[in-house]
Short mmCIF file of C-alpha atoms in Angstrom, two decimals:
data_model
loop_
_atom_site.label_atom_id
_atom_site.label_comp_id
_atom_site.label_asym_id
_atom_site.label_seq_id
_atom_site.Cartn_x
_atom_site.Cartn_y
_atom_site.Cartn_z
CA UNK A 1 0.00 0.00 0.00
CA UNK A 2 1.40 3.35 -0.97
CA UNK A 3 1.60 6.23 1.46
CA UNK A 4 0.20 8.79 -0.93
CA UNK A 5 -2.09 7.87 -3.75
CA UNK A 6 -3.56 10.36 -6.19
CA UNK A 7 -5.72 9.14 -9.02
CA UNK A 8 -6.96 11.08 -12.06
CA UNK A 9 -6.77 14.45 -10.35
CA UNK A 10 -8.42 17.30 -12.23
CA UNK A 11 -8.53 20.92 -11.22
CA UNK A 12 -9.65 24.07 -13.02
CA UNK A 13 -9.56 27.71 -12.04
CA UNK A 14 -12.17 29.90 -13.73
CA UNK A 15 -12.60 27.43 -16.53
CA UNK A 16 -8.87 27.05 -17.15
CA UNK A 17 -7.80 23.47 -16.71
CA UNK A 18 -4.65 23.46 -14.55
CA UNK A 19 -4.49 19.74 -13.78
CA UNK A 20 -5.66 17.31 -16.42
CA UNK A 21 -5.81 13.80 -15.13
CA UNK A 22 -2.78 13.44 -12.86
CA UNK A 23 -2.07 10.17 -11.08
CA UNK A 24 0.85 9.40 -8.83
CA UNK A 25 1.93 7.26 -5.93
CA UNK A 26 4.52 7.76 -3.24
CA UNK A 27 5.71 4.91 -1.04
CA UNK A 28 7.02 5.07 2.48
CA UNK A 29 10.34 6.90 2.69
CA UNK A 30 10.31 7.51 -1.03
CA UNK A 31 11.57 10.79 -2.50
CA UNK A 32 9.71 12.18 -5.48
CA UNK A 33 10.71 15.31 -7.35
CA UNK A 34 8.28 17.14 -9.57
CA UNK A 35 9.87 19.30 -12.23
CA UNK A 36 8.48 21.30 -15.08
CA UNK A 37 7.98 24.83 -16.40
CA UNK A 38 6.12 27.50 -14.44
CA UNK A 39 2.36 27.24 -14.82
CA UNK A 40 2.47 23.52 -15.48
CA UNK A 41 0.37 22.81 -12.37
CA UNK A 42 3.08 21.56 -9.99
CA UNK A 43 2.13 23.84 -7.12
CA UNK A 44 -1.58 23.26 -7.68
CA UNK A 45 -0.96 19.54 -7.47
CA UNK A 46 0.80 20.02 -4.14
CA UNK A 47 -1.97 22.26 -2.87
CA UNK A 48 -4.54 19.62 -3.80
CA UNK A 49 -2.51 16.93 -2.07
CA UNK A 50 -2.22 19.01 1.11
CA UNK A 51 -5.93 19.96 1.11
CA UNK A 52 -5.28 23.65 0.60
CA UNK A 53 -7.33 23.33 -2.57
CA UNK A 54 -10.23 21.00 -3.29
CA UNK A 55 -9.79 19.12 -6.50
CA UNK A 56 -12.65 19.02 -8.99
CA UNK A 57 -12.37 15.36 -9.80
CA UNK A 58 -10.11 12.48 -8.82
CA UNK A 59 -9.19 10.48 -5.77
CA UNK A 60 -6.76 11.03 -2.94
CA UNK A 61 -5.75 8.80 -0.07
CA UNK A 62 -3.03 8.63 2.54
CA UNK A 63 -1.98 5.23 3.82
CA UNK A 64 -5.16 3.74 2.43
CA UNK A 65 -7.32 6.30 4.25
CA UNK A 66 -9.58 7.96 1.75
CA UNK A 67 -9.48 11.75 1.60
CA UNK A 68 -11.78 12.03 -1.39
CA UNK A 69 -13.41 9.74 -3.89
CA UNK A 70 -14.56 10.39 -7.39
CA UNK A 71 -18.32 10.13 -7.66
CA UNK A 72 -19.91 10.81 -11.04
CA UNK A 73 -17.06 13.00 -12.21
CA UNK A 74 -16.72 14.97 -8.97
CA UNK A 75 -14.48 14.62 -5.96
CA UNK A 76 -16.42 13.95 -2.77
CA UNK A 77 -14.48 14.67 0.40
CA UNK A 78 -14.70 12.92 3.74
CA UNK A 79 -15.97 14.73 6.83
CA UNK A 80 -13.74 17.51 8.10
CA UNK A 81 -13.06 15.52 11.29
CA UNK A 82 -11.76 12.60 9.21
CA UNK A 83 -9.69 14.96 7.08
CA UNK A 84 -8.17 16.58 10.16
CA UNK A 85 -7.06 13.17 11.42
CA UNK A 86 -5.59 12.20 8.05
CA UNK A 87 -3.79 15.50 7.58
CA UNK A 88 -1.66 14.77 10.64
CA UNK A 89 0.46 12.50 8.47
CA UNK A 90 1.70 15.20 6.09
CA UNK A 91 3.53 18.50 6.31
CA UNK A 92 4.21 21.27 3.82
CA UNK A 93 7.13 23.63 3.41
CA UNK A 94 6.18 26.81 1.55
CA UNK A 95 8.14 28.76 -1.00
CA UNK A 96 7.93 31.90 1.14
CA UNK A 97 8.29 30.11 4.51
CA UNK A 98 5.15 31.53 6.18
CA UNK A 99 6.74 31.57 9.61
CA UNK A 100 4.70 33.28 12.30
CA UNK A 101 6.43 36.66 12.72
CA UNK A 102 5.23 37.27 16.28
CA UNK A 103 6.72 34.02 17.57
CA UNK A 104 10.40 33.33 18.01
CA UNK A 105 12.04 30.37 16.31
CA UNK A 106 11.44 28.01 19.23
CA UNK A 107 7.79 29.02 19.55
CA UNK A 108 7.30 28.63 15.81
CA UNK A 109 8.50 25.05 16.10
CA UNK A 110 6.93 24.08 19.43
CA UNK A 111 3.54 25.76 19.38
CA UNK A 112 1.74 23.33 17.08
CA UNK A 113 3.03 20.13 18.74
CA UNK A 114 2.03 21.51 22.15
CA UNK A 115 -1.22 23.24 21.21
CA UNK A 116 -2.46 20.98 18.43
CA UNK A 117 -1.01 17.58 19.28
CA UNK A 118 -1.19 18.24 23.03
CA UNK A 119 2.26 16.82 23.58
CA UNK A 120 4.35 17.39 26.66
CA UNK A 121 6.02 20.80 26.64
CA UNK A 122 9.42 19.68 27.92
CA UNK A 123 9.88 16.82 25.50
CA UNK A 124 8.68 18.95 22.58
CA UNK A 125 11.25 21.58 23.46
CA UNK A 126 14.00 19.00 23.71
CA UNK A 127 13.04 17.67 20.30
CA UNK A 128 12.92 21.19 18.89
CA UNK A 129 16.49 21.84 20.04
CA UNK A 130 17.55 18.54 18.43
CA UNK A 131 15.93 19.69 15.18
CA UNK A 132 17.56 23.09 15.40
CA UNK A 133 20.91 21.44 15.90
CA UNK A 134 20.29 19.34 12.82
CA UNK A 135 19.40 22.51 10.91
CA UNK A 136 22.53 24.27 12.15
CA UNK A 137 20.42 26.87 13.93
CA UNK A 138 20.97 25.96 17.56
CA UNK A 139 21.91 29.54 18.43
CA UNK A 140 18.82 31.02 16.76
CA UNK A 141 16.19 29.56 19.08
CA UNK A 142 15.31 32.94 20.57
CA UNK A 143 15.54 34.90 17.31
CA UNK A 144 12.46 36.27 15.58
CA UNK A 145 11.78 35.53 11.90
CA UNK A 146 12.63 39.09 10.79
CA UNK A 147 16.15 38.58 12.17
CA UNK A 148 16.78 35.53 9.96
CA UNK A 149 18.08 35.24 6.43
CA UNK A 150 15.91 33.52 3.85
CA UNK A 151 17.89 30.31 4.12
CA UNK A 152 17.64 30.31 7.90
CA UNK A 153 13.91 31.02 7.70
CA UNK A 154 13.39 28.10 5.37
CA UNK A 155 15.36 25.80 7.64
CA UNK A 156 13.19 26.88 10.57
CA UNK A 157 10.10 26.20 8.44
CA UNK A 158 11.44 22.70 7.72
CA UNK A 159 12.08 22.14 11.44
CA UNK A 160 8.57 23.37 12.21
CA UNK A 161 7.11 20.85 9.76
CA UNK A 162 9.28 18.01 11.09
CA UNK A 163 8.31 18.73 14.71
CA UNK A 164 4.85 17.30 14.00
CA UNK A 165 6.42 13.99 12.92
CA UNK A 166 4.88 13.75 9.47
CA UNK A 167 5.14 10.60 7.40
CA UNK A 168 5.37 12.61 4.24
CA UNK A 169 6.68 16.12 3.70
CA UNK A 170 5.83 18.30 0.72
CA UNK A 171 8.14 21.07 -0.47
CA UNK A 172 6.68 23.75 -2.72
CA UNK A 173 9.71 25.27 -4.48
CA UNK A 174 11.57 25.57 -1.18
CA UNK A 175 14.52 27.44 -2.65
CA UNK A 176 12.85 29.66 -5.26
CA UNK A 177 12.91 32.71 -2.98
CA UNK A 178 16.59 32.26 -2.14
CA UNK A 179 19.85 33.30 -3.74
CA UNK A 180 22.26 30.54 -4.88
CA UNK A 181 24.31 30.53 -1.70
CA UNK A 182 21.28 30.20 0.57
CA UNK A 183 19.79 27.65 -1.81
CA UNK A 184 22.78 25.42 -1.13
CA UNK A 185 22.31 25.41 2.62
CA UNK A 186 18.61 24.57 2.35
CA UNK A 187 19.22 21.79 -0.17
CA UNK A 188 21.90 20.30 2.10
CA UNK A 189 19.36 20.21 4.93
CA UNK A 190 16.71 18.56 2.77
CA UNK A 191 19.25 16.01 1.66
CA UNK A 192 20.13 15.26 5.25
CA UNK A 193 16.50 14.32 5.89
CA UNK A 194 16.62 11.40 3.50
CA UNK A 195 17.86 9.11 6.29
CA UNK A 196 14.82 9.90 8.50
CA UNK A 197 12.61 7.59 6.45
CA UNK A 198 10.16 10.41 5.76
CA UNK A 199 8.70 10.41 2.29
CA UNK A 200 9.27 13.67 0.44
CA UNK A 201 7.59 15.25 -2.52
CA UNK A 202 9.64 18.15 -3.80
CA UNK A 203 8.58 20.66 -6.41
CA UNK A 204 11.81 22.23 -7.56
CA UNK A 205 13.72 23.92 -10.33
CA UNK A 206 17.05 22.62 -8.98
CA UNK A 207 17.72 19.92 -11.54
CA UNK A 208 21.03 18.64 -10.23
CA UNK A 209 19.51 18.36 -6.79
CA UNK A 210 16.40 16.56 -8.06
CA UNK A 211 18.54 14.15 -9.99
CA UNK A 212 20.77 13.39 -7.04
CA UNK A 213 18.24 13.02 -4.26
CA UNK A 214 15.17 11.51 -5.91
CA UNK A 215 13.98 7.94 -6.15
CA UNK A 216 11.50 9.08 -8.75
CA UNK A 217 11.12 12.16 -10.93
CA UNK A 218 7.99 13.46 -12.59
CA UNK A 219 8.14 15.95 -15.41
CA UNK A 220 4.95 17.95 -15.74
CA UNK A 221 3.91 20.28 -18.50
CA UNK A 222 0.56 21.83 -19.34
CA UNK A 223 -1.24 20.03 -16.54
CA UNK A 224 -0.23 16.51 -17.48
CA UNK A 225 2.59 14.18 -16.48
CA UNK A 226 4.78 14.06 -19.56
CA UNK A 227 7.25 11.65 -18.10
CA UNK A 228 7.82 9.72 -14.88
CA UNK A 229 10.54 7.39 -13.77
CA UNK A 230 13.90 7.14 -12.07
CA UNK A 231 16.09 10.24 -12.39
CA UNK A 232 18.36 8.48 -14.85
CA UNK A 233 15.46 7.67 -17.14
CA UNK A 234 13.82 11.10 -17.04
CA UNK A 235 17.04 13.07 -17.35
CA UNK A 236 18.16 10.97 -20.31
CA UNK A 237 14.77 11.13 -21.95
CA UNK A 238 14.27 11.34 -25.69
CA UNK A 239 10.96 13.10 -25.26
CA UNK A 240 11.11 16.43 -27.06
CA UNK A 241 9.41 18.45 -24.28
CA UNK A 242 11.46 16.92 -21.49
CA UNK A 243 14.69 17.34 -23.40
CA UNK A 244 13.94 20.97 -24.18
CA UNK A 245 13.11 21.80 -20.58
CA UNK A 246 16.09 20.07 -19.02
CA UNK A 247 18.37 21.30 -21.78
CA UNK A 248 17.24 24.89 -21.30
CA UNK A 249 18.03 24.72 -17.59
CA UNK A 250 21.44 23.21 -18.09
CA UNK A 251 22.60 25.92 -20.46
CA UNK B 1 -12.02 81.70 41.84
CA UNK B 2 -8.66 80.25 40.94
CA UNK B 3 -8.12 77.30 38.61
CA UNK B 4 -7.72 74.79 41.43
CA UNK B 5 -11.08 75.74 42.90
CA UNK B 6 -12.66 75.35 39.50
CA UNK B 7 -10.98 71.98 39.05
CA UNK B 8 -12.33 70.88 42.43
CA UNK B 9 -15.83 71.95 41.37
CA UNK B 10 -15.50 70.06 38.09
CA UNK B 11 -14.00 66.95 39.66
CA UNK B 12 -17.26 64.94 39.90
CA UNK B 13 -17.85 65.67 36.21
CA UNK B 14 -14.35 64.52 35.36
CA UNK B 15 -15.06 61.21 37.08
CA UNK B 16 -18.22 60.80 35.00
CA UNK B 17 -16.28 61.58 31.80
CA UNK B 18 -13.63 59.04 32.73
CA UNK B 19 -16.30 56.47 33.47
CA UNK B 20 -18.00 56.99 30.11
CA UNK B 21 -14.61 56.70 28.45
CA UNK B 22 -13.55 53.50 30.20
CA UNK B 23 -16.87 51.66 29.94
CA UNK B 24 -17.19 52.57 26.27
CA UNK B 25 -13.69 51.33 25.53
CA UNK B 26 -14.06 48.07 27.45
CA UNK B 27 -17.37 47.21 25.79
CA UNK B 28 -16.90 48.56 22.27
CA UNK B 29 -13.55 46.89 21.55
CA UNK B 30 -14.91 43.31 21.84
CA UNK B 31 -18.27 44.29 20.31
CA UNK B 32 -16.41 45.81 17.37
CA UNK B 33 -14.62 42.49 16.81
CA UNK B 34 -17.97 40.70 16.72
CA UNK B 35 -19.35 43.22 14.24
CA UNK B 36 -16.21 42.81 12.13
CA UNK B 37 -16.81 39.04 12.06
CA UNK B 38 -20.40 39.71 11.05
CA UNK B 39 -19.30 42.12 8.36
CA UNK B 40 -16.92 39.49 6.92
CA UNK B 41 -19.38 36.63 7.39
CA UNK B 42 -20.02 34.32 4.46
CA UNK B 43 -23.71 34.45 5.35
CA UNK B 44 -24.93 37.25 3.10
CA UNK B 45 -27.74 38.42 5.40
CA UNK B 46 -25.43 38.78 8.40
CA UNK B 47 -22.80 40.60 6.40
CA UNK B 48 -25.41 42.92 4.88
CA UNK B 49 -27.02 43.73 8.24
CA UNK B 50 -23.63 44.57 9.72
CA UNK B 51 -22.87 46.75 6.74
CA UNK B 52 -26.11 48.70 7.24
CA UNK B 53 -25.43 49.01 10.96
CA UNK B 54 -21.94 50.39 10.35
CA UNK B 55 -23.25 52.71 7.67
CA UNK B 56 -25.89 54.21 9.99
CA UNK B 57 -23.48 54.56 12.92
CA UNK B 58 -20.89 56.30 10.79
CA UNK B 59 -23.35 58.25 8.70
CA UNK B 60 -25.26 60.06 11.46
CA UNK B 61 -24.01 62.30 14.25
CA UNK B 62 -23.21 60.68 17.58
CA UNK B 63 -25.16 63.48 19.24
CA UNK B 64 -28.29 62.42 17.37
CA UNK B 65 -27.70 58.76 18.21
CA UNK B 66 -27.48 59.62 21.88
CA UNK B 67 -30.82 61.39 21.69
CA UNK B 68 -32.42 58.45 19.89
CA UNK B 69 -31.14 56.00 22.49
CA UNK B 70 -32.27 58.24 25.35
CA UNK B 71 -35.64 59.45 24.11
CA UNK B 72 -36.39 56.52 21.79
CA UNK B 73 -37.84 54.20 24.42
CA UNK B 74 -40.42 56.84 25.40
CA UNK B 75 -41.38 58.11 21.96
CA UNK B 76 -41.28 54.78 20.18
CA UNK B 77 -42.42 52.33 22.84
CA UNK B 78 -44.05 54.62 25.39
CA UNK B 79 -41.75 53.40 28.12
CA UNK B 80 -41.27 56.04 30.77
CA UNK B 81 -37.63 56.90 31.25
CA UNK B 82 -36.04 57.68 34.57
CA UNK B 83 -33.11 59.94 35.34
CA UNK B 84 -30.84 57.00 36.03
CA UNK B 85 -31.35 55.85 32.43
CA UNK B 86 -29.38 58.90 31.31
CA UNK B 87 -25.95 57.44 31.97
CA UNK B 88 -27.01 54.01 30.66
CA UNK B 89 -28.27 55.59 27.44
CA UNK B 90 -25.02 57.51 27.12
CA UNK B 91 -22.96 54.36 27.42
CA UNK B 92 -25.19 52.41 25.02
CA UNK B 93 -24.97 55.22 22.48
CA UNK B 94 -21.21 55.47 22.73
CA UNK B 95 -20.64 51.71 22.65
CA UNK B 96 -22.74 51.03 19.55
CA UNK B 97 -21.21 54.01 17.78
CA UNK B 98 -17.60 53.18 18.59
CA UNK B 99 -18.08 49.46 17.94
CA UNK B 100 -18.93 50.36 14.34
CA UNK B 101 -15.71 52.31 13.89
CA UNK B 102 -13.63 49.64 15.63
CA UNK B 103 -15.28 46.96 13.47
CA UNK B 104 -13.97 48.62 10.32
CA UNK B 105 -10.52 48.98 11.85
CA UNK B 106 -10.46 45.29 12.79
CA UNK B 107 -11.67 44.38 9.32
CA UNK B 108 -8.91 46.37 7.64
CA UNK B 109 -6.34 44.64 9.87
CA UNK B 110 -7.71 41.15 9.40
CA UNK B 111 -8.00 41.51 5.63
CA UNK B 112 -4.46 42.81 5.36
CA UNK B 113 -3.08 39.51 6.69
CA UNK B 114 -1.47 37.33 4.04
CA UNK B 115 -3.18 34.10 3.11
CA UNK B 116 0.07 32.29 3.81
CA UNK B 117 -0.40 32.67 7.57
CA UNK B 118 -3.79 30.94 7.37
CA UNK B 119 -2.39 28.22 5.12
CA UNK B 120 0.59 27.56 7.38
CA UNK B 121 -1.75 27.34 10.38
CA UNK B 122 -4.06 24.96 8.53
CA UNK B 123 -1.22 22.68 7.51
CA UNK B 124 0.05 22.61 11.11
CA UNK B 125 -3.38 21.48 12.27
CA UNK B 126 -4.61 24.57 14.13
CA UNK B 127 -8.39 24.82 14.42
CA UNK B 128 -10.10 27.90 13.00
CA UNK B 129 -10.41 29.59 16.38
CA UNK B 130 -6.81 28.72 17.34
CA UNK B 131 -5.68 30.16 14.03
CA UNK B 132 -7.51 33.38 14.71
CA UNK B 133 -6.60 33.91 18.34
CA UNK B 134 -3.04 32.52 18.31
CA UNK B 135 -1.79 33.44 14.85
CA UNK B 136 -3.91 36.19 13.31
CA UNK B 137 -5.23 38.44 16.09
CA UNK B 138 -1.87 39.19 17.74
CA UNK B 139 -0.53 40.40 14.40
CA UNK B 140 -3.72 42.31 13.64
CA UNK B 141 -3.51 44.16 16.96
CA UNK B 142 -0.03 45.36 16.14
CA UNK B 143 -1.12 46.57 12.72
CA UNK B 144 -4.25 48.41 13.81
CA UNK B 145 -2.84 50.03 16.93
CA UNK B 146 -2.20 53.46 15.34
CA UNK B 147 -5.78 53.63 14.00
CA UNK B 148 -7.16 52.50 17.35
CA UNK B 149 -5.17 55.23 19.09
CA UNK B 150 -6.84 57.77 16.82
CA UNK B 151 -10.29 56.53 17.77
CA UNK B 152 -9.51 56.39 21.47
CA UNK B 153 -8.31 59.98 21.43
CA UNK B 154 -11.48 61.04 19.64
CA UNK B 155 -13.49 59.18 22.24
CA UNK B 156 -11.94 61.24 25.05
CA UNK B 157 -13.18 64.41 23.41
CA UNK B 158 -16.52 62.89 22.36
CA UNK B 159 -17.46 62.21 25.99
CA UNK B 160 -18.44 65.90 26.05
CA UNK B 161 -21.37 65.02 23.75
CA UNK B 162 -23.11 63.42 26.72
CA UNK B 163 -24.26 66.95 27.60
CA UNK B 164 -26.97 66.60 24.88
CA UNK B 165 -28.93 64.35 27.21
CA UNK B 166 -27.90 66.33 30.29
CA UNK B 167 -25.46 63.89 31.77
CA UNK B 168 -23.41 65.75 34.35
CA UNK B 169 -20.07 64.99 32.76
CA UNK B 170 -17.22 67.41 32.96
CA UNK B 171 -18.04 69.68 30.03
CA UNK B 172 -21.70 70.02 31.04
CA UNK B 173 -20.53 71.23 34.44
CA UNK B 174 -17.91 73.54 32.96
CA UNK B 175 -20.53 75.27 30.84
CA UNK B 176 -22.86 75.70 33.80
CA UNK B 177 -20.05 77.02 35.92
CA UNK B 178 -18.90 79.41 33.20
CA UNK B 179 -22.33 80.98 32.85
CA UNK B 180 -22.99 81.18 36.59
CA UNK B 181 -19.62 82.84 37.29
CA UNK B 182 -19.46 84.71 33.97
CA UNK B 183 -15.89 83.51 33.59
CA UNK B 184 -13.86 81.82 30.88
CA UNK B 185 -11.73 79.94 33.34
CA UNK B 186 -13.97 76.84 33.57
CA UNK B 187 -13.37 76.37 29.84
CA UNK B 188 -9.63 76.76 30.30
CA UNK B 189 -9.83 74.10 32.97
CA UNK B 190 -11.89 71.87 30.65
CA UNK B 191 -9.35 72.27 27.88
CA UNK B 192 -6.54 71.32 30.24
CA UNK B 193 -8.48 68.27 31.39
CA UNK B 194 -8.98 66.95 27.86
CA UNK B 195 -5.43 67.72 26.89
CA UNK B 196 -3.90 65.93 29.89
CA UNK B 197 -6.32 63.02 29.52
CA UNK B 198 -5.28 62.58 25.90
CA UNK B 199 -1.61 62.97 26.71
CA UNK B 200 -1.98 60.02 29.07
CA UNK B 201 -3.88 58.03 26.41
CA UNK B 202 -1.16 58.75 23.85
CA UNK B 203 1.52 57.77 26.34
CA UNK B 204 -0.19 54.44 27.16
CA UNK B 205 -0.78 53.59 23.50
CA UNK B 206 2.80 54.42 22.64
CA UNK B 207 3.91 52.16 25.47
CA UNK B 208 1.82 49.28 24.05
CA UNK B 209 3.21 49.96 20.57
CA UNK B 210 6.75 49.77 21.94
CA UNK B 211 5.88 46.53 23.74
CA UNK B 212 4.82 45.03 20.41
CA UNK B 213 7.93 46.28 18.69
CA UNK B 214 9.82 43.05 19.35
CA UNK B 215 8.89 41.68 15.93
CA UNK B 216 8.31 43.05 12.46
#
């Protein structure tokens, strides 16, 4: 049974079809990169998977637990209580971090585990410091988001997502708001997560990174999956669209 | 009569003014938040009713509203009004008027928040009310503080409008004293009172602003 299962997902905005029949699966601990030109629907796909958007048609399940089913060409969602339970298994890292500016780094990380998951304050804090150490931000626990660089902010956002112990973590262009130097530090952190046995779905424009880290790569264009497979297969593809896109980025 | 004697004579009125001010503030700030929720409600009827309410409160003079609240029960419903209703009517009039203004200030603050904050909260599993009270409201308060300060300062001066329904607040007494002593000094004293009152208000609000300065 796969951890994440999306089947025939369709989504339109104001009559414009953004996702046209997308299906994908992610297994436990698996790392999937989604690449493709801007406007190809990558972010929308992630937003549908994380329940920030309702899809028009298609099916979604986590660990065999149904989020929505397709009934007569329309997605029908489970009750919000059921969805809340299911959504505990995933986390999302945003392109622009979305840290809470009025909370310091430690509060940003600890508040949800304490308030939402009702876990013990002391152990949550201990874990948070462990995470910060892993992120190389041990000395920033008391800093406020406005005092952090973009790369540091994104690493805090990753720690905040990890603190809830997700089984699968989504990244929506995690380095697109960062300069090359900061991009490197964030990518190194993401790479270091691969031994945690957390599945990751990463929307990215960092081709070398996607190629190195992924178990599977999906190339999307115009709302469809043009190509899917191991990095070696996709990056050596003969498909005209894929070749053009990857070639353009490597120039 | 020197200024201290006048101040002593006006002291009971000052207390009434301060009471009107404090009660109005304490009641209209939360009521304004409720009205703001109503105004932003997805239920069309609720949102429309709140819009009309705000429109009337902002579109007519507070002085007139005070008279409606005070005399309304008698002229509309035939209920006889007692003298003690005066101060109650004053407070009701002020609270419903100021709640309307505060509602619009809250709304501007809430709607200026980026969607990303809501999305991050949703992903982290916060409930709707947790999201509002833990994530959104603290940031909204910081943003709207300057506008709130404006309103609060206006409120200090507006307490003088209670004279329309003969509440013995400070300005009512100052006018009476001025005409009975044929002197301008009661007005000088009144001016000083409002100015000092507002200086304190400004000082307190600035203090709160500084307190919230720890983040950007």
